[in-house]
Structures are given as structure tokens and as C-alpha cells.
Coordinates of C-alpha atoms and ligand atoms in Angstrom, one line a residue:
M1 CA -1.8 -0.1 21.0
K2 CA 0.2 -3.2 19.8
I3 CA 2.0 -2.2 16.8
A4 CA 4.0 -4.9 14.8
I5 CA 7.0 -3.1 13.0
G6 CA 9.2 -4.4 10.4
S7 CA 12.0 -3.7 8.5
D8 CA 14.7 -5.3 5.6
H9 CA 18.3 -4.1 6.2
A10 CA 17.9 -1.1 4.5
G11 CA 15.9 0.2 7.6
F12 CA 16.4 -1.9 10.6
R13 CA 18.3 1.1 12.2
L14 CA 15.3 3.7 12.2
K15 CA 13.2 0.6 13.5
Q16 CA 15.3 0.4 16.6
Q17 CA 15.1 3.9 17.0
L18 CA 11.4 3.8 16.6
N19 CA 11.0 0.9 19.1
E20 CA 12.3 3.0 21.9
V21 CA 10.0 6.0 21.0
I22 CA 6.8 4.0 20.6
V23 CA 7.1 2.2 23.9
K24 CA 7.5 5.8 25.4
M25 CA 4.4 6.7 23.9
G26 CA 3.1 3.6 26.2
H27 CA 2.5 1.6 23.4
E28 CA 3.5 -1.9 23.0
I29 CA 5.8 -3.4 20.3
E30 CA 6.0 -6.7 18.3
D31 CA 9.4 -6.0 16.6
V32 CA 9.2 -9.2 13.3
G33 CA 12.8 -8.3 12.3
F34 CA 15.2 -8.0 10.5
N35 CA 17.8 -6.7 12.4
G36 CA 21.2 -6.6 10.6
T37 CA 23.1 -5.5 7.8
E38 CA 22.7 -8.1 5.5
S39 CA 20.6 -7.9 2.3
V40 CA 17.3 -9.8 2.9
D41 CA 14.0 -9.0 1.0
Y42 CA 11.3 -6.6 2.1
P43 CA 8.2 -8.2 0.9
D44 CA 9.2 -11.0 3.9
F45 CA 8.9 -8.4 6.7
A46 CA 5.9 -6.6 5.3
S47 CA 3.8 -9.6 5.4
E48 CA 5.0 -11.0 8.6
V49 CA 3.8 -7.3 10.1
C50 CA 0.5 -7.1 8.1
N51 CA -0.7 -10.7 8.5
R52 CA -0.7 -9.7 12.2
V53 CA -2.8 -6.8 11.6
V54 CA -5.2 -8.6 9.3
A55 CA -5.5 -11.5 11.9
G56 CA -6.0 -9.2 14.8
K57 CA -3.0 -9.9 16.4
A58 CA -1.8 -6.3 16.6
D59 CA -3.6 -3.0 16.0
R60 CA -1.6 -1.6 13.6
G61 CA 1.5 -1.9 12.0
I62 CA 5.1 0.3 10.7
L63 CA 7.0 -0.8 8.0
I64 CA 10.9 0.8 7.1
C65 CA 13.1 -0.2 4.6
G66 CA 15.7 2.5 2.6
T67 CA 12.5 4.4 0.5
G68 CA 9.4 2.7 2.2
I69 CA 8.1 2.1 -1.3
G70 CA 8.8 -1.9 -1.7
M71 CA 7.2 -2.1 1.7
S72 CA 3.8 0.0 0.8
I73 CA 3.4 -1.8 -2.7
A74 CA 4.0 -5.3 -0.7
A75 CA 1.5 -4.0 2.5
N76 CA -1.1 -3.1 0.1
K77 CA -1.4 -6.9 -1.8
I78 CA -2.9 -8.4 1.6
P79 CA -6.1 -7.9 1.2
G80 CA -7.7 -5.8 4.7
I81 CA -4.5 -3.9 5.2
R82 CA -4.2 -0.2 4.2
C83 CA -0.9 0.7 4.0
A84 CA 0.6 4.7 3.4
L85 CA 3.9 5.6 2.3
V86 CA 4.7 8.9 4.7
H87 CA 7.7 11.2 4.9
D88 CA 5.4 14.4 6.2
V89 CA 3.1 15.1 9.2
F90 CA 0.4 16.7 7.2
S91 CA -0.4 13.1 6.0
A92 CA 0.5 11.4 8.5
K93 CA -2.6 12.9 10.0
A94 CA -4.7 13.2 7.0
T95 CA -4.2 9.2 6.5
R96 CA -5.6 8.0 9.2
E97 CA -8.8 10.2 9.2
H98 CA -9.2 9.8 5.6
N99 CA -8.0 6.5 5.1
D100 CA -8.0 5.1 8.4
T101 CA -4.3 3.4 7.7
N102 CA -3.8 0.6 9.5
V103 CA 0.0 0.3 7.8
L104 CA 2.3 2.7 8.0
A105 CA 5.7 2.9 5.1
M106 CA 8.8 5.0 6.2
G107 CA 11.7 5.1 4.4
E108 CA 15.5 5.4 6.6
R109 CA 17.0 6.7 3.4
V110 CA 14.1 9.9 3.0
V111 CA 13.2 11.3 6.7
G112 CA 15.4 11.5 9.0
P113 CA 15.7 10.4 12.5
G114 CA 13.5 13.8 14.3
L115 CA 10.7 13.6 11.7
A116 CA 10.4 10.3 11.6
E117 CA 9.7 10.0 15.0
E118 CA 7.0 13.3 14.2
I119 CA 5.2 11.5 12.0
I120 CA 4.9 8.0 14.3
A121 CA 3.5 9.9 17.0
T122 CA 0.8 12.3 15.0
W123 CA -0.2 8.8 13.4
L124 CA -0.4 6.9 16.6
D125 CA -2.5 9.6 18.1
T126 CA -4.7 10.2 15.3
Q127 CA -7.9 8.8 15.2
F128 CA -9.8 7.8 11.8
S129 CA -12.5 11.0 11.8
E130 CA -15.8 8.3 10.8
G131 CA -16.7 10.3 8.2
E132 CA -19.4 9.4 5.8
R133 CA -18.1 10.4 2.6
H134 CA -14.5 8.8 4.0
I135 CA -16.4 4.9 5.3
G136 CA -17.8 5.2 2.0
R137 CA -14.7 5.6 -0.2
I138 CA -13.0 3.2 2.0
N139 CA -15.8 0.1 1.7
K140 CA -15.2 0.7 -2.0
I141 CA -11.5 0.2 -1.6
K142 CA -13.1 -3.3 0.0
A143 CA -14.9 -3.6 -2.8
L144 CA -11.8 -3.0 -5.0
E145 CA -10.4 -6.0 -3.0
D146 CA -13.1 -8.3 -3.6
R147 CA -13.4 -7.7 -7.1
N148 CA -9.9 -8.4 -7.8
A149 CA -9.3 -11.3 -5.1
L150 CA -8.3 -14.5 -6.7
H151 CA -10.2 -17.6 -5.8
P152 CA -7.7 -21.0 -6.2
Ligands
RB5_1 C1 17.1 -2.3 -0.8 O1 18.6 -1.6 -1.1 C2 16.5 -1.1 -0.8 O2 15.7 -1.6 -2.7 C3 14.8 -1.9 0.1 O3 15.1 -1.2 1.4 C4 13.6 0.0 -0.6 O4 14.0 0.7 -0.4 C5 12.7 -1.3 -1.4 O5 12.0 -0.2 -2.3

């Protein structure tokens, strides 16, 4: 798969490390930044990654900030994005099977590097279960997006 990945200053070290793991798993990476320790704004990088996913330029997106919280909030504002904030392997598997999430957010200040790698590997390897009840619920999320869309 083609994976778009982005972080702010608080997530860039973990992003660098995950880039290597993801490539070793056989995926292609597009890293949209940030690469440095100067303070930057996580919504800018969330939108870079999510726009690629919505446009079909990336199959999935990964977002890392200090907690993962800001990234996940920003990502879920973008219609078509289903982003999960995940810090355990059980949720990484469940959110692919049940929610068909296309973006994953994590916090570098929350998880250690070993656990982060396991979470990413699980999330990338797990397929959506295609269960009728899950599809119905995702369609209800899409309906919420449509009902609350701004029409300028
Ligand atoms: C940056 O200090 C921090 O606020 C950011 O990385 C993230 O944790 C926000 O949710």
C-alpha cells in the first residue's frame, strides 16, 4: 500500500522510526513532514496526510503528535476520513475490522517505540471485516458527514 505519514515536532522522531518499519513491511511511504524540533502546528500536517487519503493518492494515513489527540481531532474534521487514536494492539485490530479506519493517530509521548511498531504492523495488516452491521454503521457516519456539511 501507499502510506502517507505526517507528524508535528513532538512526533517526528517516532515518525522517522516508523518510516523504516513500514518500508520493511513492503509498503511505500510518502512523508509530508515535519522533520525538526521547532514548534509547528499539527493540523497543518493532519490535513496534508488526510487530503492525500481522500484524493486516493494514498491508501492509508498515519499521524503522530505528542499525544495523538490533536491529530485525530483534526483528521476527523475532514469528510471521508475515519481516524482512530490507538495506543494498544487490540484497538489497532478492532478499528480496522469494525470501523474500516483509513487514518491512524498515535502519541510519541504515550507509547514506546516497540509497541508503536506492533500497533502499526497490526493496523496495516488487518482487513475490514465487511460485516453488514459494520457497513451499516459506517454508512451512518457518512450520513452524519453529509447532514453536517457546510455548503458555502
Ligand atoms: C505539542 O506540544 C502537542 O500539543 C501536540 O503534539 C499534541 O499532543 C496535541 O494534541
